[in-house]
mmCIF file of C-alpha atoms in Angstrom:
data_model
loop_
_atom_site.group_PDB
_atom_site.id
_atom_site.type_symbol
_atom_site.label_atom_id
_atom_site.label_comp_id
_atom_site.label_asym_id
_atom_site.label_seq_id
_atom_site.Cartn_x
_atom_site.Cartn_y
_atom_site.Cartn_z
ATOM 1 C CA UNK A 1 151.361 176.871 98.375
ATOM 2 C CA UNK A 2 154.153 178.390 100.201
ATOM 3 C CA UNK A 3 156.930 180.306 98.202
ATOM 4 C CA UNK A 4 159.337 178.364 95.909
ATOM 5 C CA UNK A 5 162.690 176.764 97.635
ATOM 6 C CA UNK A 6 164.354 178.082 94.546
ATOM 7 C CA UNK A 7 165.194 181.853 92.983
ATOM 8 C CA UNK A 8 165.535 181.417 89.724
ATOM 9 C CA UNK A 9 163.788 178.882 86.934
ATOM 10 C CA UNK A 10 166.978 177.008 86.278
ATOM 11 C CA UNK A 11 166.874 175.665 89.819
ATOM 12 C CA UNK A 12 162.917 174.058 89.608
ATOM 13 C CA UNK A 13 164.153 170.831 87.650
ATOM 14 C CA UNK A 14 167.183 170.165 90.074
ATOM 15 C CA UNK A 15 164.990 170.623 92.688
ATOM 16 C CA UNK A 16 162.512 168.226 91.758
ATOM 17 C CA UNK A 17 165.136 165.993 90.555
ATOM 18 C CA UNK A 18 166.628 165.676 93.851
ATOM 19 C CA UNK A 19 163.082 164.747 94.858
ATOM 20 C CA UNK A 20 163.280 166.566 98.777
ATOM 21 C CA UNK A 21 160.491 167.040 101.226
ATOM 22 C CA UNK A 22 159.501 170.164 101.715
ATOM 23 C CA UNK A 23 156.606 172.240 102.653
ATOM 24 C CA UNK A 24 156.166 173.632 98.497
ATOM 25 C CA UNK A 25 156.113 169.519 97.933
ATOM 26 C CA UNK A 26 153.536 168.478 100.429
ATOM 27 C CA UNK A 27 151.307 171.574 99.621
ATOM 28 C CA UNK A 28 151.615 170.566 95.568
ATOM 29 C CA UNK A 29 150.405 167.483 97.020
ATOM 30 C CA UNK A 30 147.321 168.404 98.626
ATOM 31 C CA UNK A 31 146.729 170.569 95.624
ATOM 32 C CA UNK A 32 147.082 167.464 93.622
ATOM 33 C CA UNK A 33 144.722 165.951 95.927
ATOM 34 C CA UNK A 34 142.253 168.266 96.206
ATOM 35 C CA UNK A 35 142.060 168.502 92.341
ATOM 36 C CA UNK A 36 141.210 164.723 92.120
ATOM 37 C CA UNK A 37 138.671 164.602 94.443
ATOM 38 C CA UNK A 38 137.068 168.077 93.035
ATOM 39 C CA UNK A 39 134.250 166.332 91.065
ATOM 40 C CA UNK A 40 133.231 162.860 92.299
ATOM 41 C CA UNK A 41 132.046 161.349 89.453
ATOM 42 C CA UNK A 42 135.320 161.480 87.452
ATOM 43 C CA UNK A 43 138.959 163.030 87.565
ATOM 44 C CA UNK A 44 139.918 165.818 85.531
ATOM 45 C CA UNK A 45 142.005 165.184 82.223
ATOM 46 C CA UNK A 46 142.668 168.525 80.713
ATOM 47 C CA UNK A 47 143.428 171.392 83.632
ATOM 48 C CA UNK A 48 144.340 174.642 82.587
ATOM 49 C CA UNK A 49 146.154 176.652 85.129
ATOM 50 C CA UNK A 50 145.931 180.959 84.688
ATOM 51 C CA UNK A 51 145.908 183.240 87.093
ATOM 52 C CA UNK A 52 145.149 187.859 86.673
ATOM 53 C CA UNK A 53 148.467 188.864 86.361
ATOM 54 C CA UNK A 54 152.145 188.136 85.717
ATOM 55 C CA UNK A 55 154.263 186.901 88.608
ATOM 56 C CA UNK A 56 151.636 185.021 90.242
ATOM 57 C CA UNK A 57 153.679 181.624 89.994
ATOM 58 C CA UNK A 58 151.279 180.299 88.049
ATOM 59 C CA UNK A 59 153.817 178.487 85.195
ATOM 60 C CA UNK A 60 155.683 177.297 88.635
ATOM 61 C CA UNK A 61 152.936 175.824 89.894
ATOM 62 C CA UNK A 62 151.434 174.115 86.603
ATOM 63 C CA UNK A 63 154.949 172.339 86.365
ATOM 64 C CA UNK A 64 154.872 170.803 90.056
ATOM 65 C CA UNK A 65 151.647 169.613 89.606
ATOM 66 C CA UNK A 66 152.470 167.749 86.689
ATOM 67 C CA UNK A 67 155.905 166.179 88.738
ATOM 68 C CA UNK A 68 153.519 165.618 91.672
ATOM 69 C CA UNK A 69 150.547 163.680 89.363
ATOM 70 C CA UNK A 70 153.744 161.447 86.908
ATOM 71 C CA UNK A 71 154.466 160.445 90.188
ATOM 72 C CA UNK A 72 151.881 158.879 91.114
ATOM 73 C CA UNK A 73 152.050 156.737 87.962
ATOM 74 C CA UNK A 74 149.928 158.935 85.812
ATOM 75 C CA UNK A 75 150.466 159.588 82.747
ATOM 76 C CA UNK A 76 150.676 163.406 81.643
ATOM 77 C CA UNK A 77 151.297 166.236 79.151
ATOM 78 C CA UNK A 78 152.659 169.609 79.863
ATOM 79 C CA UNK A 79 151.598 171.766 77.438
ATOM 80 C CA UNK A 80 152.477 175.373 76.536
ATOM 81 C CA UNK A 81 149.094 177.772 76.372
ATOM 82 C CA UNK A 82 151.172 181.075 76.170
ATOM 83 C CA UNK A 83 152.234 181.536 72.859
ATOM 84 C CA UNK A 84 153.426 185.151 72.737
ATOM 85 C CA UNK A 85 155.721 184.676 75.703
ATOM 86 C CA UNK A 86 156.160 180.869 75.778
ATOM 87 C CA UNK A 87 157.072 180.852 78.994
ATOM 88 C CA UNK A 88 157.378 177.656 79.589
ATOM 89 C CA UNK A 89 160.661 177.710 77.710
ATOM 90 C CA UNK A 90 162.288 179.594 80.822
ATOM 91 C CA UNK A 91 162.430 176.018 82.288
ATOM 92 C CA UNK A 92 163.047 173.909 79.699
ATOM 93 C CA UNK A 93 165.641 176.216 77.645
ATOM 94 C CA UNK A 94 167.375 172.629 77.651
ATOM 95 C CA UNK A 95 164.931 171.155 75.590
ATOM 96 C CA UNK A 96 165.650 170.237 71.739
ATOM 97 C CA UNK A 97 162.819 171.165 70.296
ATOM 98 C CA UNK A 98 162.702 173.336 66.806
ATOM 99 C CA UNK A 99 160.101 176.395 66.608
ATOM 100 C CA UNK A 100 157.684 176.412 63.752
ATOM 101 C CA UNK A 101 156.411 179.247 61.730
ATOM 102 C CA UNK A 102 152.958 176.956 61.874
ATOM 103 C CA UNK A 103 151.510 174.821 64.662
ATOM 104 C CA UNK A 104 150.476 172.406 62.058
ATOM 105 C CA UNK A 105 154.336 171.938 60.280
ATOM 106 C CA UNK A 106 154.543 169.430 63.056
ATOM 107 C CA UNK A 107 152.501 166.060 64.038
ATOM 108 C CA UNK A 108 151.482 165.441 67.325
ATOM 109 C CA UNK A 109 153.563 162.859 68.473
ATOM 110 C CA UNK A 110 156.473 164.973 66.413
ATOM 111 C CA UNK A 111 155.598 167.968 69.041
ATOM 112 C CA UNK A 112 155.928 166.464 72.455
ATOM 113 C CA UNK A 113 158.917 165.699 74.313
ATOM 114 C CA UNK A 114 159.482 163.386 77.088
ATOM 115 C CA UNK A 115 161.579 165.572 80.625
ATOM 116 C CA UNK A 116 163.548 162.549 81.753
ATOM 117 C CA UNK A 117 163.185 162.169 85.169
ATOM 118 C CA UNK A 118 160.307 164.111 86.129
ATOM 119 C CA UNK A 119 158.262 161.414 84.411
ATOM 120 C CA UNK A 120 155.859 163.922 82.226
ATOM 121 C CA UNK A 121 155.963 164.900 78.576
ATOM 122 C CA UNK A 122 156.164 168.553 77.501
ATOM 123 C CA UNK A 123 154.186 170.512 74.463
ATOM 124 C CA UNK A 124 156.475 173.353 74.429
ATOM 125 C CA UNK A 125 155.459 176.799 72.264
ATOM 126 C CA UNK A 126 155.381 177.632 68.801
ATOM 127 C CA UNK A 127 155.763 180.646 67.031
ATOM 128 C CA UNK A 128 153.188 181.821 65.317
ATOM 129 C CA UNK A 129 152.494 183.796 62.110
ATOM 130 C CA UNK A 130 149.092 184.121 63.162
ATOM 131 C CA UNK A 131 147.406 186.212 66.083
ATOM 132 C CA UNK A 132 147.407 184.038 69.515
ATOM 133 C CA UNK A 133 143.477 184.571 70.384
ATOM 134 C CA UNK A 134 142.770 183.382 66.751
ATOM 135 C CA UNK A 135 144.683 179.869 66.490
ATOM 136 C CA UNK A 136 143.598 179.223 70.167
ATOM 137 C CA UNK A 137 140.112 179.749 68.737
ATOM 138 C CA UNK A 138 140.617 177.424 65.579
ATOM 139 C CA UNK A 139 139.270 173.854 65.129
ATOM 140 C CA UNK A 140 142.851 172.761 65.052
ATOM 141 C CA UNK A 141 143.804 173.206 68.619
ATOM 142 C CA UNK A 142 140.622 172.046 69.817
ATOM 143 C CA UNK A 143 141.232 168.977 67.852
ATOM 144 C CA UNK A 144 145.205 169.003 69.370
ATOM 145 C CA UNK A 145 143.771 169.039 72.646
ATOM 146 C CA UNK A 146 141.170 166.597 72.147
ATOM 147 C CA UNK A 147 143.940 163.862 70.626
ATOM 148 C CA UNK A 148 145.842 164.924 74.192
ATOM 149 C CA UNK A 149 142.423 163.760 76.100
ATOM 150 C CA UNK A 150 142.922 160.390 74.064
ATOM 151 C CA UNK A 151 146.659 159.733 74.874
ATOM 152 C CA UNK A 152 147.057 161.334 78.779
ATOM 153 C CA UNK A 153 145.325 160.705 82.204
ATOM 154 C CA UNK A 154 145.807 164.469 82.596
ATOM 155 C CA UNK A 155 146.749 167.125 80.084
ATOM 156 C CA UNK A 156 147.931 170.514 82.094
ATOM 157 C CA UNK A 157 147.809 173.679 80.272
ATOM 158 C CA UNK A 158 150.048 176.707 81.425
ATOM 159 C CA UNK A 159 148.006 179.649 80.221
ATOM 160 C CA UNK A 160 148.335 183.787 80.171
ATOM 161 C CA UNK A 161 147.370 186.039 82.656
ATOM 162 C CA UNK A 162 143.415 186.750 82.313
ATOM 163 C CA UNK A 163 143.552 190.423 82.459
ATOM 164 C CA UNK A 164 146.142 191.068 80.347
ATOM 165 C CA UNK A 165 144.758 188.620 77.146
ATOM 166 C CA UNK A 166 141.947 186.600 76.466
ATOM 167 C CA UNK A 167 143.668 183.400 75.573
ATOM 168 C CA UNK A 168 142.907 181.746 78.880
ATOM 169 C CA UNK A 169 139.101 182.409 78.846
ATOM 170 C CA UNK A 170 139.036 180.847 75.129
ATOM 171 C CA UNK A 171 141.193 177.548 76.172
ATOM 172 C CA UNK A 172 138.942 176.968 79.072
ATOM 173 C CA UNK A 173 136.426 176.265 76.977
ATOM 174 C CA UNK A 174 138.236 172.846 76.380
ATOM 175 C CA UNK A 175 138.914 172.792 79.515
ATOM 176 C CA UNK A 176 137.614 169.795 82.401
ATOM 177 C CA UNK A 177 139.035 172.311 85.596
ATOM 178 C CA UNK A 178 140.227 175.254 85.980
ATOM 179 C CA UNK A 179 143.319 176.610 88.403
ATOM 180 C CA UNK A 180 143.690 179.910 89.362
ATOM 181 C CA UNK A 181 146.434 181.288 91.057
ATOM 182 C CA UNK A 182 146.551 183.608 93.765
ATOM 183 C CA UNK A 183 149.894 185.575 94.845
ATOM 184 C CA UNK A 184 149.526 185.624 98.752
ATOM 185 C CA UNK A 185 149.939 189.430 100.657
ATOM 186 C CA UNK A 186 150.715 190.708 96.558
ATOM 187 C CA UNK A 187 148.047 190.053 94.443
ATOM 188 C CA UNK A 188 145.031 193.446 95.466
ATOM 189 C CA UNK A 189 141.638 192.325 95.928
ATOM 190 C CA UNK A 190 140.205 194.478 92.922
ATOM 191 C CA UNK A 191 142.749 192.476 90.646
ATOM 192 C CA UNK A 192 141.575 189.015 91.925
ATOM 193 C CA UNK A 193 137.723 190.332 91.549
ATOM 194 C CA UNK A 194 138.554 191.721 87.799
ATOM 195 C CA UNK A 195 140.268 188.466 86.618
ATOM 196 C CA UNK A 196 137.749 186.191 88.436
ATOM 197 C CA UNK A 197 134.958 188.495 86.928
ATOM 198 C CA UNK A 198 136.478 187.904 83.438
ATOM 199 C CA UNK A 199 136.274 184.001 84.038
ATOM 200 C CA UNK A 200 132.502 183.968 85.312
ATOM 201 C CA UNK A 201 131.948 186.177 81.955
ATOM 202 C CA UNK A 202 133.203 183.818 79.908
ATOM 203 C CA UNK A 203 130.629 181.065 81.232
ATOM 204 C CA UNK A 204 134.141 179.199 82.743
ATOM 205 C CA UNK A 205 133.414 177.411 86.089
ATOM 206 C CA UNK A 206 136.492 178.384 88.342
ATOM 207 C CA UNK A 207 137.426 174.628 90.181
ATOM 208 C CA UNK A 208 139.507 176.549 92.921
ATOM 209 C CA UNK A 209 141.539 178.905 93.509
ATOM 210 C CA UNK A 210 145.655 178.475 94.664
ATOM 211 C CA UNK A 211 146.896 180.874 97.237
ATOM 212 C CA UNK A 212 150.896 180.830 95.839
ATOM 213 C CA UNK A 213 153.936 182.159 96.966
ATOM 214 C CA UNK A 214 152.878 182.255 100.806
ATOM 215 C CA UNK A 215 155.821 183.417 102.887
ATOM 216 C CA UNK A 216 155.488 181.130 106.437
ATOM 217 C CA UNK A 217 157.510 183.840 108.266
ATOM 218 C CA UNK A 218 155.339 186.813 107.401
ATOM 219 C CA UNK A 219 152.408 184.525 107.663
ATOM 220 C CA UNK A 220 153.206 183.818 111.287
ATOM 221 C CA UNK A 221 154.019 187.443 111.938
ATOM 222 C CA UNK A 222 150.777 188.590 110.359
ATOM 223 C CA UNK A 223 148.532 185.472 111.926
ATOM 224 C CA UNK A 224 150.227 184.467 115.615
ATOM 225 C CA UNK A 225 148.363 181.168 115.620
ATOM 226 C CA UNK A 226 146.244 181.535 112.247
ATOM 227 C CA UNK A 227 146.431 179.057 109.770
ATOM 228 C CA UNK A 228 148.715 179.607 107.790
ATOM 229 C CA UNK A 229 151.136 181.204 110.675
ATOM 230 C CA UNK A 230 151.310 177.776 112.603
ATOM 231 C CA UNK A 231 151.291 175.432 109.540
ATOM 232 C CA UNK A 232 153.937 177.170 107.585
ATOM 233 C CA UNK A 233 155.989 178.505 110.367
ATOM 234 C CA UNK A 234 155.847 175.916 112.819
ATOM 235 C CA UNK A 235 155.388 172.885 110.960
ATOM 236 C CA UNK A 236 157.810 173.361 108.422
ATOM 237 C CA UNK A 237 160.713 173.191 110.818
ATOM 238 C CA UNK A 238 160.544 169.849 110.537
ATOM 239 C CA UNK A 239 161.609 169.995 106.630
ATOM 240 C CA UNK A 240 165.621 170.483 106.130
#
């Protein structure tokens, strides 16, 4: 997935808004697609997406994907996993929704919101009285999520960093595929092996892994004719 046409998290929602063409779009895309076909015997409802560290463009990425499967007609839930930062509410600062001292002040259908015109619905954060790694672990989010599974053709969950915390290793337990971002030419080998070592630990089966944030200029300077060089530096000329 090639870097973000966009600076700052205000700018994601115009941009998909305005629905343009772009390199980011199509590689969402074959994200998208390679996520359906992952296991042939049925598609993935709840995906949680997590990468090692901060920055990775993880939260980004979670948030096209859901654009990228609504528009195909599916229906699907957004949901916050990061409940000490709530990052999700960097994008959605827009949104009318009230924080609770509980996650359980609020029903289900009281909790969601519907973005209009990016065609998903969004589980923003709560804050919590109680330690993160403990309500993640309670019966009551596992039963949240499992009412999501009944309502949703997919259910995305935006989740911590796994070195930092532990919440994403406990939600993938609930989890039907896992997502784990990559920062291209940033992220250090040891720090992919660490977080990916923390997954396996778990007993979490990784469904792939997103190379993000994939600059096509330094690609092409790094690759000459390489992959990544040719399809992000040539082929995206065509894109305006």
């Amino acid at each position: 997935v090639p870097m973000a046409p966009f600076k700052t998290s205000n700018k994601l929602l115009p941009f998909f808004e305005s629905k343009a063409n772009t390199p980011f779009t199509e590689a969402i895309q074959n994200l998208r697609t390679s996520l359906l076909l992952a296991d042939p015997k049925a598609e993935p409802c709840v995906i949680l997406m997590t990468s090692s560290v901060p920055g990775e463009e993880k939260t980004t990425t979670a948030i096209a994907l859901a654009h990228s499967l609504a528009s195909m007609g599916k229906s699907v839930l957004l949901m916050e996993g990061d409940l000490r930062k709530n990052t999700l509410g960097q994008y959605f600062d827009a949104v009318p929704v009230k924080s609770v001292e509980h996650a359980d002040s609020k029903t289900f259908a009281e909790s969601k919101v519907s973005i209009d015109g990016l065609g998903f619905d969004l589980m923003p954060g709560v804050r919590m009285v109680t330690n993160a790694a403990d309500f993640l672990s309670s019966q009551e989010i596992k039963g949240l999520i499992a009412e999501a599974r009944k309502e949703y053709d997919h259910v995305i969950i935006s989740a911590p960093p796994v070195l930092p915390v532990t919440d994403a290793r406990i939600i993938g337990q609930q989890a039907d595929a896992i997502l784990y971002a990559v920062a291209w030419d940033e992220t250090r080998t040891v720090i992919v092996d660490a977080g990916l070592g923390e997954i396996s630990n778990s007993g979490l089966e990784l469904t792939g892994l997103v190379l993000t944030k994939i600059d096509g200029k330094k690609a092409k300077s790094y690759g000459g004719a390489t992959r990544y060089g040719s399809y992000y530096g040539e082929y995206s000329k065509g894109y305006s």
